CSV table of C-alpha atoms in Angstrom, one decimal:
chain,number,residue,atom,x,y,z
A,19,UNK,CA,-8.7,-35.5,-2.7
A,20,UNK,CA,-8.3,-36.0,1.3
A,21,UNK,CA,-8.0,-33.3,3.5
A,22,UNK,CA,-4.6,-34.6,5.0
A,23,UNK,CA,-6.2,-32.3,8.8
A,24,UNK,CA,-8.5,-36.0,8.6
A,25,UNK,CA,-6.4,-38.1,8.5
A,26,UNK,CA,-5.5,-36.8,12.6
A,27,UNK,CA,-1.8,-37.0,12.9
A,28,UNK,CA,-2.2,-37.9,16.7
A,29,UNK,CA,-3.0,-41.4,16.5
A,30,UNK,CA,0.6,-41.6,14.0
A,31,UNK,CA,1.9,-40.1,17.6
A,32,UNK,CA,0.4,-43.2,20.0
A,33,UNK,CA,1.0,-46.5,16.9
A,34,UNK,CA,4.8,-44.9,16.9
A,35,UNK,CA,5.4,-43.7,20.3
A,36,UNK,CA,6.8,-47.3,21.8
A,37,UNK,CA,9.0,-46.4,18.7
A,38,UNK,CA,11.2,-50.4,17.7
A,39,UNK,CA,14.7,-51.9,17.5
A,40,UNK,CA,17.2,-49.3,18.0
A,41,UNK,CA,19.4,-48.5,14.7
A,42,UNK,CA,22.6,-47.8,16.0
A,43,UNK,CA,23.5,-46.3,12.3
A,44,UNK,CA,20.8,-44.2,12.0
A,45,UNK,CA,21.3,-42.8,16.0
A,46,UNK,CA,24.7,-42.3,15.9
A,47,UNK,CA,24.2,-40.3,12.6
A,48,UNK,CA,21.8,-38.2,14.6
A,49,UNK,CA,23.7,-38.2,17.5
A,50,UNK,CA,26.9,-36.5,15.8
A,51,UNK,CA,24.4,-34.1,13.6
A,52,UNK,CA,22.9,-32.6,16.6
A,53,UNK,CA,26.4,-32.1,18.0
A,54,UNK,CA,27.4,-30.4,14.7
A,55,UNK,CA,25.0,-27.5,15.2
A,56,UNK,CA,25.5,-27.7,19.1
A,57,UNK,CA,29.4,-27.0,18.0
A,58,UNK,CA,28.4,-24.1,15.5
A,59,UNK,CA,26.2,-22.5,18.4
A,60,UNK,CA,28.7,-22.4,21.0
A,61,UNK,CA,31.0,-20.3,18.6
A,62,UNK,CA,28.1,-18.1,18.0
A,63,UNK,CA,28.1,-17.4,21.2
A,64,UNK,CA,31.2,-15.9,20.9
A,65,UNK,CA,30.5,-13.8,18.0
A,66,UNK,CA,26.9,-12.4,19.6
A,67,UNK,CA,28.4,-9.3,21.2
A,68,UNK,CA,24.9,-7.5,21.7
A,69,UNK,CA,21.1,-7.3,20.9
A,70,UNK,CA,21.9,-6.6,16.9
A,71,UNK,CA,24.2,-9.6,17.0
A,72,UNK,CA,21.2,-11.7,18.6
A,73,UNK,CA,18.4,-9.8,16.1
A,74,UNK,CA,19.8,-9.4,12.9
A,75,UNK,CA,23.4,-11.2,12.7
A,76,UNK,CA,24.2,-7.2,12.9
A,77,UNK,CA,22.7,-6.0,9.5
A,78,UNK,CA,25.9,-7.9,7.8
A,79,UNK,CA,25.0,-10.4,6.4
A,80,UNK,CA,26.5,-11.4,2.9
A,81,UNK,CA,25.3,-12.6,-0.8
A,82,UNK,CA,26.4,-15.9,0.1
A,83,UNK,CA,25.0,-16.7,3.5
A,84,UNK,CA,21.7,-15.1,3.2
A,85,UNK,CA,20.9,-17.1,-0.1
A,86,UNK,CA,21.6,-20.3,1.5
A,87,UNK,CA,19.8,-19.3,5.0
A,88,UNK,CA,17.0,-18.2,3.4
A,89,UNK,CA,16.5,-21.5,1.6
A,90,UNK,CA,17.1,-23.5,4.5
A,91,UNK,CA,14.8,-21.7,6.0
A,92,UNK,CA,12.5,-21.8,3.6
A,93,UNK,CA,12.2,-25.7,3.5
A,94,UNK,CA,10.5,-27.6,6.3
A,95,UNK,CA,9.1,-30.9,7.1
A,96,UNK,CA,6.4,-29.3,5.2
A,97,UNK,CA,8.6,-29.7,2.4
A,98,UNK,CA,10.1,-32.7,3.2
A,99,UNK,CA,7.7,-35.1,4.6
A,100,UNK,CA,4.5,-33.4,3.9
A,101,UNK,CA,4.9,-32.7,0.2
A,102,UNK,CA,6.1,-36.3,-0.6
A,103,UNK,CA,3.2,-37.5,1.8
A,104,UNK,CA,0.3,-34.9,-0.3
A,105,UNK,CA,2.1,-36.6,-3.8
A,106,UNK,CA,2.0,-40.0,-2.0
A,107,UNK,CA,-1.8,-39.2,-1.5
A,108,UNK,CA,-3.2,-37.1,-4.2
A,109,UNK,CA,-0.5,-36.3,-7.1
A,110,UNK,CA,0.7,-33.8,-8.8
A,111,UNK,CA,-2.0,-31.1,-7.5
A,112,UNK,CA,0.2,-30.3,-5.3
A,113,UNK,CA,2.1,-28.5,-7.3
A,114,UNK,CA,-0.6,-26.4,-8.7
A,115,UNK,CA,-2.1,-25.8,-5.4
A,116,UNK,CA,0.7,-25.0,-2.7
A,117,UNK,CA,3.8,-24.9,-4.7
A,118,UNK,CA,3.0,-22.5,-7.6
A,119,UNK,CA,2.1,-20.1,-4.8
A,120,UNK,CA,5.2,-20.2,-2.8
A,121,UNK,CA,7.0,-19.8,-6.2
A,122,UNK,CA,5.1,-16.6,-7.0
A,123,UNK,CA,6.1,-15.2,-3.1
A,124,UNK,CA,9.4,-15.9,-3.7
A,125,UNK,CA,9.2,-14.1,-7.4
A,126,UNK,CA,7.0,-11.6,-6.1
A,127,UNK,CA,8.7,-10.3,-2.4
A,128,UNK,CA,12.0,-9.7,-5.4
A,129,UNK,CA,10.5,-6.7,-6.4
A,130,UNK,CA,8.9,-5.0,-3.0
A,131,UNK,CA,12.7,-5.8,-1.1
A,132,UNK,CA,13.9,-2.5,-2.2
A,133,UNK,CA,11.1,-0.8,-0.2
A,134,UNK,CA,11.2,-2.8,3.1
A,135,UNK,CA,15.3,-3.1,3.1
A,136,UNK,CA,14.7,1.1,2.9
A,137,UNK,CA,13.5,1.5,6.5
A,138,UNK,CA,15.6,-0.5,7.6
A,139,UNK,CA,14.2,-1.8,10.4
A,140,UNK,CA,14.2,-4.7,12.1
A,141,UNK,CA,10.6,-6.4,12.4
A,142,UNK,CA,7.9,-6.9,10.5
A,143,UNK,CA,5.6,-4.9,13.5
A,144,UNK,CA,8.0,-2.6,12.6
A,145,UNK,CA,7.5,-1.6,9.5
A,146,UNK,CA,3.6,-1.3,10.3
A,147,UNK,CA,4.4,0.6,12.3
A,148,UNK,CA,6.0,3.6,9.9
A,149,UNK,CA,3.7,2.6,7.8
A,150,UNK,CA,0.4,3.1,10.0
A,151,UNK,CA,2.0,6.0,12.0
A,152,UNK,CA,0.9,3.9,15.6
A,153,UNK,CA,2.6,2.3,17.9
A,154,UNK,CA,0.4,-0.4,18.6
A,155,UNK,CA,0.5,-1.7,15.5
A,156,UNK,CA,3.9,-3.9,17.1
A,157,UNK,CA,1.9,-5.7,19.6
A,158,UNK,CA,-1.1,-6.4,17.6
A,159,UNK,CA,0.9,-7.7,14.5
A,160,UNK,CA,3.1,-8.8,17.1
A,161,UNK,CA,0.8,-11.1,18.4
A,162,UNK,CA,-0.5,-12.5,15.1
A,163,UNK,CA,3.0,-13.6,14.0
A,164,UNK,CA,4.3,-14.9,17.7
A,165,UNK,CA,1.0,-17.1,16.4
A,166,UNK,CA,2.3,-18.4,13.1
A,167,UNK,CA,5.7,-18.8,14.4
A,168,UNK,CA,5.0,-21.0,16.9
A,169,UNK,CA,2.5,-23.5,15.3
A,170,UNK,CA,4.5,-23.5,12.7
A,171,UNK,CA,7.3,-25.0,15.2
A,172,UNK,CA,5.0,-27.0,16.0
A,173,UNK,CA,5.0,-29.0,13.1
A,174,UNK,CA,8.7,-28.8,12.2
A,175,UNK,CA,8.9,-30.4,15.8
A,176,UNK,CA,6.2,-33.2,14.6
A,177,UNK,CA,7.9,-34.0,11.6
A,178,UNK,CA,11.3,-34.2,12.7
A,179,UNK,CA,10.0,-36.3,16.0
A,180,UNK,CA,8.2,-38.9,13.6
A,181,UNK,CA,10.9,-39.6,11.6
A,182,UNK,CA,14.1,-39.5,14.0
A,183,UNK,CA,11.9,-41.8,15.9
A,184,UNK,CA,11.1,-44.4,13.1
A,185,UNK,CA,14.7,-44.3,11.5
A,186,UNK,CA,16.2,-45.0,14.5
A,187,UNK,CA,13.5,-46.8,16.9
A,188,UNK,CA,13.7,-44.0,20.1
A,189,UNK,CA,10.8,-43.8,21.8
A,190,UNK,CA,8.6,-40.4,20.7
A,191,UNK,CA,8.3,-39.5,23.6
A,192,UNK,CA,11.8,-38.8,24.4
A,193,UNK,CA,13.0,-37.4,20.9
A,194,UNK,CA,10.9,-34.8,20.6
A,195,UNK,CA,11.9,-33.5,24.2
A,196,UNK,CA,15.9,-33.6,22.8
A,197,UNK,CA,15.4,-32.2,19.5
A,198,UNK,CA,13.4,-29.5,21.0
A,199,UNK,CA,15.8,-29.0,23.6
A,200,UNK,CA,19.4,-28.9,21.8
A,201,UNK,CA,17.2,-26.1,19.1
A,202,UNK,CA,16.8,-24.2,21.8
A,203,UNK,CA,20.4,-24.2,23.4
A,204,UNK,CA,21.8,-23.3,20.4
A,205,UNK,CA,19.6,-20.5,19.2
A,206,UNK,CA,19.6,-19.2,22.7
A,207,UNK,CA,23.1,-19.1,22.6
A,208,UNK,CA,23.8,-17.4,19.5
A,209,UNK,CA,20.5,-15.8,17.5
A,210,UNK,CA,21.0,-15.5,13.9
A,211,UNK,CA,24.5,-15.6,14.2
A,212,UNK,CA,24.1,-19.8,15.1
A,213,UNK,CA,20.6,-19.2,12.8
A,214,UNK,CA,22.7,-18.5,9.8
A,215,UNK,CA,25.7,-20.4,9.8
A,216,UNK,CA,23.8,-23.9,10.9
A,217,UNK,CA,21.8,-23.3,8.1
A,218,UNK,CA,24.5,-22.5,5.8
A,219,UNK,CA,25.4,-26.2,6.0
A,220,UNK,CA,22.0,-27.4,6.7
A,221,UNK,CA,21.0,-26.5,3.2
A,222,UNK,CA,23.3,-27.2,1.2
A,223,UNK,CA,23.2,-30.5,2.5
A,224,UNK,CA,20.1,-30.9,2.1
A,225,UNK,CA,19.5,-29.5,-1.7
A,226,UNK,CA,22.9,-32.1,-2.5
A,227,UNK,CA,21.1,-35.4,-0.7
A,228,UNK,CA,17.9,-34.8,-2.0
A,229,UNK,CA,19.2,-34.8,-5.6
A,230,UNK,CA,20.9,-37.7,-4.7
A,231,UNK,CA,18.2,-39.7,-3.1
A,232,UNK,CA,15.9,-38.7,-6.1
A,233,UNK,CA,18.8,-40.3,-8.9
A,234,UNK,CA,18.9,-43.6,-6.6
A,235,UNK,CA,15.0,-43.2,-7.1
A,236,UNK,CA,15.2,-42.7,-10.5
A,237,UNK,CA,18.1,-45.3,-11.5
A,238,UNK,CA,16.6,-48.2,-9.6
A,239,UNK,CA,12.7,-47.6,-10.5
A,240,UNK,CA,14.6,-47.4,-14.4
A,241,UNK,CA,13.8,-43.4,-15.2
A,242,UNK,CA,11.8,-40.8,-15.2
A,243,UNK,CA,9.3,-41.9,-17.5
A,244,UNK,CA,8.6,-45.0,-16.6
A,245,UNK,CA,8.0,-43.7,-13.2
A,246,UNK,CA,5.6,-40.9,-14.6
A,247,UNK,CA,3.6,-43.6,-16.6
A,248,UNK,CA,3.4,-46.3,-13.1
A,249,UNK,CA,2.5,-43.3,-11.3
A,250,UNK,CA,-0.3,-42.0,-14.0
A,251,UNK,CA,-1.4,-45.9,-13.8
A,252,UNK,CA,-2.2,-46.1,-10.0
A,253,UNK,CA,-4.5,-43.1,-10.3
A,254,UNK,CA,-4.9,-40.7,-13.5
A,255,UNK,CA,-5.9,-38.4,-10.7
A,256,UNK,CA,-2.5,-38.6,-9.3
A,257,UNK,CA,-1.0,-36.5,-13.0
A,258,UNK,CA,-3.9,-34.1,-13.3
A,259,UNK,CA,-3.5,-30.9,-12.2
A,260,UNK,CA,-6.2,-30.8,-10.5
A,261,UNK,CA,-6.1,-34.5,-9.1
A,262,UNK,CA,-8.9,-36.3,-9.0
A,263,UNK,CA,-11.3,-33.4,-9.4
A,264,UNK,CA,-12.4,-32.8,-6.2
A,265,UNK,CA,-9.2,-29.8,-5.9
A,266,UNK,CA,-11.5,-26.8,-8.0
A,267,UNK,CA,-9.9,-24.3,-9.4
A,268,UNK,CA,-11.7,-21.9,-6.9
A,269,UNK,CA,-9.7,-24.1,-4.4
A,270,UNK,CA,-6.3,-23.7,-6.1
A,271,UNK,CA,-7.2,-19.8,-6.7
A,272,UNK,CA,-7.4,-19.8,-2.6
A,273,UNK,CA,-4.7,-22.0,-1.8
A,274,UNK,CA,-2.1,-19.9,-4.1
A,275,UNK,CA,-3.5,-16.8,-2.6
A,276,UNK,CA,-2.1,-18.0,0.6
A,277,UNK,CA,1.1,-19.6,0.2
A,278,UNK,CA,1.3,-16.6,-1.6
A,279,UNK,CA,0.5,-14.4,1.6
A,280,UNK,CA,2.8,-15.8,3.7
A,281,UNK,CA,6.0,-15.2,1.9
A,282,UNK,CA,5.1,-11.6,1.7
A,283,UNK,CA,4.2,-11.6,5.9
A,284,UNK,CA,7.1,-13.7,7.9
A,285,UNK,CA,8.4,-12.5,10.2
A,286,UNK,CA,12.1,-14.6,9.5
A,287,UNK,CA,11.4,-13.5,6.0
A,288,UNK,CA,11.4,-10.0,6.8
A,289,UNK,CA,14.4,-10.3,9.9
A,290,UNK,CA,16.7,-11.9,7.4
A,291,UNK,CA,16.2,-8.8,4.2
A,292,UNK,CA,16.6,-6.3,7.0
A,293,UNK,CA,20.0,-8.4,7.9
A,294,UNK,CA,21.9,-8.0,4.4
A,295,UNK,CA,24.1,-5.7,4.3
A,296,UNK,CA,22.6,-3.7,1.9
A,297,UNK,CA,19.9,-3.5,-0.9
A,298,UNK,CA,21.9,-5.5,-3.3
A,299,UNK,CA,22.4,-8.2,-1.2
A,300,UNK,CA,18.8,-8.5,-0.3
A,301,UNK,CA,17.8,-8.6,-3.7
A,302,UNK,CA,20.6,-10.7,-5.0
A,303,UNK,CA,19.5,-13.4,-1.9
A,304,UNK,CA,16.5,-13.7,-3.2
A,305,UNK,CA,17.3,-14.2,-6.9
A,306,UNK,CA,19.3,-17.0,-6.2
A,307,UNK,CA,17.0,-18.6,-3.3
A,308,UNK,CA,14.2,-18.6,-5.8
A,309,UNK,CA,16.3,-20.1,-8.7
A,310,UNK,CA,17.9,-23.0,-6.4
A,311,UNK,CA,14.5,-23.2,-4.4
A,312,UNK,CA,12.0,-24.1,-7.8
A,313,UNK,CA,15.1,-26.8,-8.6
A,314,UNK,CA,14.9,-28.3,-5.5
A,315,UNK,CA,11.1,-28.4,-5.0
A,316,UNK,CA,10.9,-29.9,-9.0
A,317,UNK,CA,13.0,-32.7,-7.9
A,318,UNK,CA,10.9,-33.0,-4.4
A,319,UNK,CA,7.6,-33.6,-6.4
A,320,UNK,CA,9.7,-36.5,-8.4
A,321,UNK,CA,11.0,-37.4,-5.7
A,322,UNK,CA,7.1,-38.3,-3.7
A,323,UNK,CA,6.1,-40.0,-7.3
A,324,UNK,CA,9.0,-42.1,-6.9
A,325,UNK,CA,8.3,-42.9,-3.1
A,326,UNK,CA,4.8,-44.1,-4.2
A,327,UNK,CA,6.2,-46.1,-6.8
A,328,UNK,CA,8.4,-47.7,-5.0
A,329,UNK,CA,6.3,-48.6,-1.9
A,330,UNK,CA,3.7,-49.8,-4.6
A,331,UNK,CA,5.7,-52.2,-6.4
A,332,UNK,CA,6.8,-53.2,-3.0
A,333,UNK,CA,3.4,-54.1,-1.6
A,334,UNK,CA,4.4,-51.4,1.5
A,335,UNK,CA,1.1,-49.1,2.5
A,336,UNK,CA,1.2,-46.7,5.3
A,337,UNK,CA,-2.5,-45.1,6.9
A,338,UNK,CA,-1.4,-41.4,7.3
A,339,UNK,CA,0.5,-39.9,4.1
A,340,UNK,CA,3.7,-38.2,7.0
A,341,UNK,CA,5.0,-41.6,7.2
A,342,UNK,CA,5.5,-42.8,2.9
A,343,UNK,CA,9.1,-41.4,3.1
A,344,UNK,CA,10.1,-42.1,6.6
A,345,UNK,CA,8.8,-45.9,5.1
A,346,UNK,CA,10.9,-45.4,2.4
A,347,UNK,CA,13.5,-44.9,4.2
A,348,UNK,CA,13.3,-47.8,6.6
A,349,UNK,CA,11.7,-50.3,4.8
A,350,UNK,CA,12.6,-50.2,1.4
A,351,UNK,CA,16.3,-48.3,0.1
A,352,UNK,CA,19.6,-49.4,1.1
A,353,UNK,CA,21.5,-47.5,4.7
A,354,UNK,CA,23.9,-45.8,2.5
A,355,UNK,CA,21.0,-44.2,0.8
A,356,UNK,CA,18.8,-44.3,3.3
A,357,UNK,CA,21.9,-42.5,5.9
A,358,UNK,CA,22.2,-40.0,2.6
A,359,UNK,CA,18.1,-39.4,2.8
A,360,UNK,CA,18.3,-39.0,6.6
A,361,UNK,CA,20.6,-35.7,6.0
A,362,UNK,CA,18.5,-34.6,3.9
A,363,UNK,CA,15.1,-34.0,5.8
A,364,UNK,CA,17.0,-33.3,8.9
A,365,UNK,CA,18.6,-30.5,7.2
A,366,UNK,CA,15.2,-29.0,6.0
A,367,UNK,CA,13.0,-29.8,9.1
A,368,UNK,CA,15.5,-28.2,12.1
A,369,UNK,CA,16.9,-25.4,9.9
A,370,UNK,CA,13.5,-24.7,10.2
A,371,UNK,CA,12.7,-25.1,13.5
A,372,UNK,CA,15.6,-23.2,14.3
A,373,UNK,CA,14.4,-19.8,12.5
A,374,UNK,CA,11.0,-20.2,13.8
A,375,UNK,CA,12.2,-20.1,17.3
A,376,UNK,CA,14.8,-17.1,17.1
A,377,UNK,CA,11.5,-15.1,15.3
A,378,UNK,CA,9.2,-16.1,18.8
A,379,UNK,CA,12.0,-14.5,20.6
A,380,UNK,CA,12.6,-11.4,18.6
A,381,UNK,CA,8.8,-10.8,18.3
A,382,UNK,CA,8.3,-10.6,22.1
A,383,UNK,CA,11.1,-9.1,22.7
A,384,UNK,CA,10.9,-5.9,20.3
A,385,UNK,CA,7.7,-6.0,18.9
A,386,UNK,CA,5.7,-6.7,21.9
A,387,UNK,CA,7.8,-5.9,25.5
A,388,UNK,CA,9.3,-3.3,23.8
A,389,UNK,CA,6.5,-1.4,23.6
A,390,UNK,CA,4.8,-2.1,26.6
A,391,UNK,CA,8.3,-0.9,28.3
A,392,UNK,CA,7.8,2.4,26.2
A,393,UNK,CA,11.3,2.0,23.9
A,394,UNK,CA,12.7,2.1,27.4
A,395,UNK,CA,14.1,-1.2,27.9
A,396,UNK,CA,18.4,-1.6,27.4
A,397,UNK,CA,19.7,-3.7,25.4
A,398,UNK,CA,20.5,-5.9,27.8
A,399,UNK,CA,17.5,-6.6,28.8
A,400,UNK,CA,15.8,-6.7,25.7
A,401,UNK,CA,18.5,-9.4,24.4
A,402,UNK,CA,17.8,-11.3,28.0
A,403,UNK,CA,13.9,-11.1,27.1
A,404,UNK,CA,14.3,-12.8,24.0
A,405,UNK,CA,16.5,-15.6,25.1
A,406,UNK,CA,13.9,-16.4,27.8
A,407,UNK,CA,10.7,-16.1,25.6
A,408,UNK,CA,12.6,-17.8,23.0
A,409,UNK,CA,13.6,-21.2,25.7
A,410,UNK,CA,9.6,-20.5,26.8
A,411,UNK,CA,7.8,-20.2,23.3
A,412,UNK,CA,10.4,-23.9,22.5
A,413,UNK,CA,9.2,-25.7,25.6
A,414,UNK,CA,6.2,-24.5,25.3
A,415,UNK,CA,5.8,-25.8,21.2
A,416,UNK,CA,7.4,-29.1,22.4
A,417,UNK,CA,5.2,-30.0,24.7
A,418,UNK,CA,2.2,-29.7,22.4
A,419,UNK,CA,4.7,-31.8,19.6
A,420,UNK,CA,4.0,-34.6,21.9
A,421,UNK,CA,0.4,-34.7,21.4
A,422,UNK,CA,0.0,-32.6,17.7
A,423,UNK,CA,-3.5,-31.5,17.0
A,424,UNK,CA,-3.3,-31.9,13.1
A,425,UNK,CA,-0.6,-32.9,10.2
A,426,UNK,CA,1.7,-31.4,9.0
A,427,UNK,CA,0.3,-30.2,6.4
A,428,UNK,CA,-2.9,-29.0,8.4
A,429,UNK,CA,-1.2,-27.1,10.5
A,430,UNK,CA,1.1,-25.6,7.7
A,431,UNK,CA,-2.8,-24.5,5.9
A,432,UNK,CA,-4.0,-22.8,9.1
A,433,UNK,CA,-0.8,-20.5,9.5
A,434,UNK,CA,-1.2,-20.2,5.4
A,435,UNK,CA,-4.4,-18.3,6.6
A,436,UNK,CA,-4.0,-16.2,9.7
A,437,UNK,CA,-1.3,-14.8,7.8
A,438,UNK,CA,-2.5,-14.1,4.6
A,439,UNK,CA,-5.9,-13.0,5.7
A,440,UNK,CA,-4.5,-10.7,8.9
A,441,UNK,CA,-1.7,-9.0,6.6
A,442,UNK,CA,-1.2,-9.2,3.0
A,443,UNK,CA,-3.3,-7.1,2.1
A,444,UNK,CA,-3.4,-3.9,5.1
A,445,UNK,CA,0.9,-3.9,5.1
A,446,UNK,CA,1.2,-4.1,1.4
A,447,UNK,CA,-0.8,-1.6,0.1
A,448,UNK,CA,0.1,0.4,3.1
A,449,UNK,CA,3.7,0.3,1.7
A,450,UNK,CA,2.9,1.8,-1.9
A,451,UNK,CA,-0.1,4.0,-0.9
A,452,UNK,CA,1.6,6.2,2.2
A,453,UNK,CA,-1.6,7.8,2.4
A,454,UNK,CA,-3.3,5.5,3.4
A,455,UNK,CA,-4.4,5.9,7.5
A,456,UNK,CA,-3.5,4.4,9.6
A,457,UNK,CA,-6.1,3.3,12.3
A,458,UNK,CA,-7.4,2.1,8.6
A,459,UNK,CA,-4.5,-0.4,8.4
A,460,UNK,CA,-5.5,-1.2,11.7
A,461,UNK,CA,-9.3,-2.1,11.4
A,462,UNK,CA,-8.0,-4.5,7.9
A,463,UNK,CA,-5.6,-6.4,10.3
A,464,UNK,CA,-8.1,-7.1,13.0
A,465,UNK,CA,-10.7,-8.3,10.4
A,466,UNK,CA,-8.6,-10.5,8.7
A,467,UNK,CA,-7.2,-11.3,12.0
A,468,UNK,CA,-10.7,-12.8,13.1
A,469,UNK,CA,-12.3,-13.3,10.0
A,470,UNK,CA,-9.7,-15.8,7.9
A,471,UNK,CA,-9.2,-18.5,11.0
A,472,UNK,CA,-11.9,-17.7,12.4
A,473,UNK,CA,-14.2,-18.6,8.9
A,474,UNK,CA,-11.8,-22.2,9.2
A,475,UNK,CA,-12.9,-22.8,12.5
A,476,UNK,CA,-16.2,-22.8,11.6
A,477,UNK,CA,-15.6,-25.4,8.7
A,478,UNK,CA,-15.6,-23.0,6.0
A,479,UNK,CA,-19.3,-22.5,5.3
A,480,UNK,CA,-21.7,-22.2,1.9
A,481,UNK,CA,-17.8,-23.3,0.4
A,482,UNK,CA,-16.2,-20.6,0.9
A,483,UNK,CA,-12.4,-21.1,1.2
A,484,UNK,CA,-11.4,-19.0,4.6
A,485,UNK,CA,-8.2,-16.9,3.1
A,486,UNK,CA,-11.2,-15.3,0.7
A,487,UNK,CA,-13.0,-14.6,4.1
A,488,UNK,CA,-9.8,-13.5,6.0
A,489,UNK,CA,-8.8,-11.7,3.0
A,490,UNK,CA,-12.1,-10.1,1.6
A,491,UNK,CA,-12.9,-8.6,4.8
A,492,UNK,CA,-9.7,-6.9,5.0
A,493,UNK,CA,-9.9,-5.7,2.1
A,494,UNK,CA,-13.3,-4.3,3.3
A,495,UNK,CA,-11.8,-3.3,6.0
A,496,UNK,CA,-9.6,-1.4,5.0
A,497,UNK,CA,-11.4,0.2,2.4
A,498,UNK,CA,-14.5,1.6,5.3
A,499,UNK,CA,-11.6,3.0,6.9
A,500,UNK,CA,-10.2,4.7,4.2
A,501,UNK,CA,-12.9,6.6,3.3
A,502,UNK,CA,-13.6,7.3,7.3
A,503,UNK,CA,-10.3,8.4,7.8
A,504,UNK,CA,-8.5,9.1,5.0
A,505,UNK,CA,-7.3,13.6,6.1
A,506,UNK,CA,-7.3,12.6,10.1
A,507,UNK,CA,-3.8,13.1,11.2
A,508,UNK,CA,-2.5,10.9,13.7
A,509,UNK,CA,-2.1,12.4,16.9
A,510,UNK,CA,2.4,13.5,18.2
A,511,UNK,CA,1.9,10.1,20.4
A,512,UNK,CA,1.0,7.8,17.4
A,513,UNK,CA,4.0,9.1,15.1
A,514,UNK,CA,5.8,5.9,13.6
A,515,UNK,CA,8.8,4.6,14.8
A,516,UNK,CA,12.1,5.5,13.8
A,517,UNK,CA,15.0,3.8,11.7
A,518,UNK,CA,17.4,2.1,13.9
């Protein structure tokens, strides 16, 4: 299997930076879309009275809004462009290596969501602080989560910028700033109120329009069976669970662990759980979202196969797999169908962009600023810090997205290693084993953070997957810390934060 990171999204950006002939139809659709989400942001600003509204919707998210907000948050540029591109490059093996892990994560979270919601906090570091009995856990975990959210934000902007540049003809460097600016603005205005309601609109459009696109491709190419037969004829490895043989069972297992871990440790997910109006709603929204996402990803992978067959039949090829779906839109399907597909892609990408922007603001204000001010900051001050940090991280991510450091899938894999290595083992052991020493949990977080991404940065020596190294070192740190520190009492200054 080819490594998506080796394909170099930076070269793709250079190739598309000049744009092309302006397509007034697609450009018009995009402008209307941006105006719609801005209008929702303006309305949400009027509905946001305090920092509790901005952070967690006043903890009144109902089942319907929570479900579609989670679905839209879950589906991103990775899903709509990256996954289809991965199918174009490597076939159905992505189902084994990534999507299976993601769906396991949603299923697994369902069985622990009641424990998370019972703690009645705002953020993931709040929970870690209570589980460890150490306030310093808040900024430590907060910095890990900020790095994850920021990288995720960059890849969303890259995906949106590449897509819109190709379909509208507007140069990439201009489009990336337009997209970043609009989503910074409406997220700053209404916080989770803006995010949740735009997610409802975008999630519904996304699932419906992907279904329409799949129906069109299926009918155009002669049916699902025909597509699968032609897909297999292109390369028998495309339909093999492990691809062409270079995707080993060990690599699959490491990938499943990594992506399983990202669900359990996502700040955006924890914020949404804590924003629901009850434990019952928290469980319902995960169960319903899991069903919707399972159907959606099945459709998306089938659409990836159809994209590969359609481009091949038309004699169209792409040098970068991330361009497969945009090229299908501009060069293969009629404008009417292309319009439908664009709505789906933009909905998937931009719903996740606002979520990560919101998470950056909440994490900075709640988990870092509030800690270093000794918990004395007023609600008004926390609201201001949330908004200013949202603007700052948004501008910085947009600037990086102008010349990004890797492909969408490559960036996605890096943050999966980071989150899983740092937080999966220590946090969920502490959640179920409340006598685990807090300092042992912190040691585990620090070792996982250092060894997972660090091992990947060194090129995974000896063929050991970075996820295994990170999780393994986190487990070793937790075990040693438990043995050495068990029975020690925390000092009064290290007591956990109380419930909000």
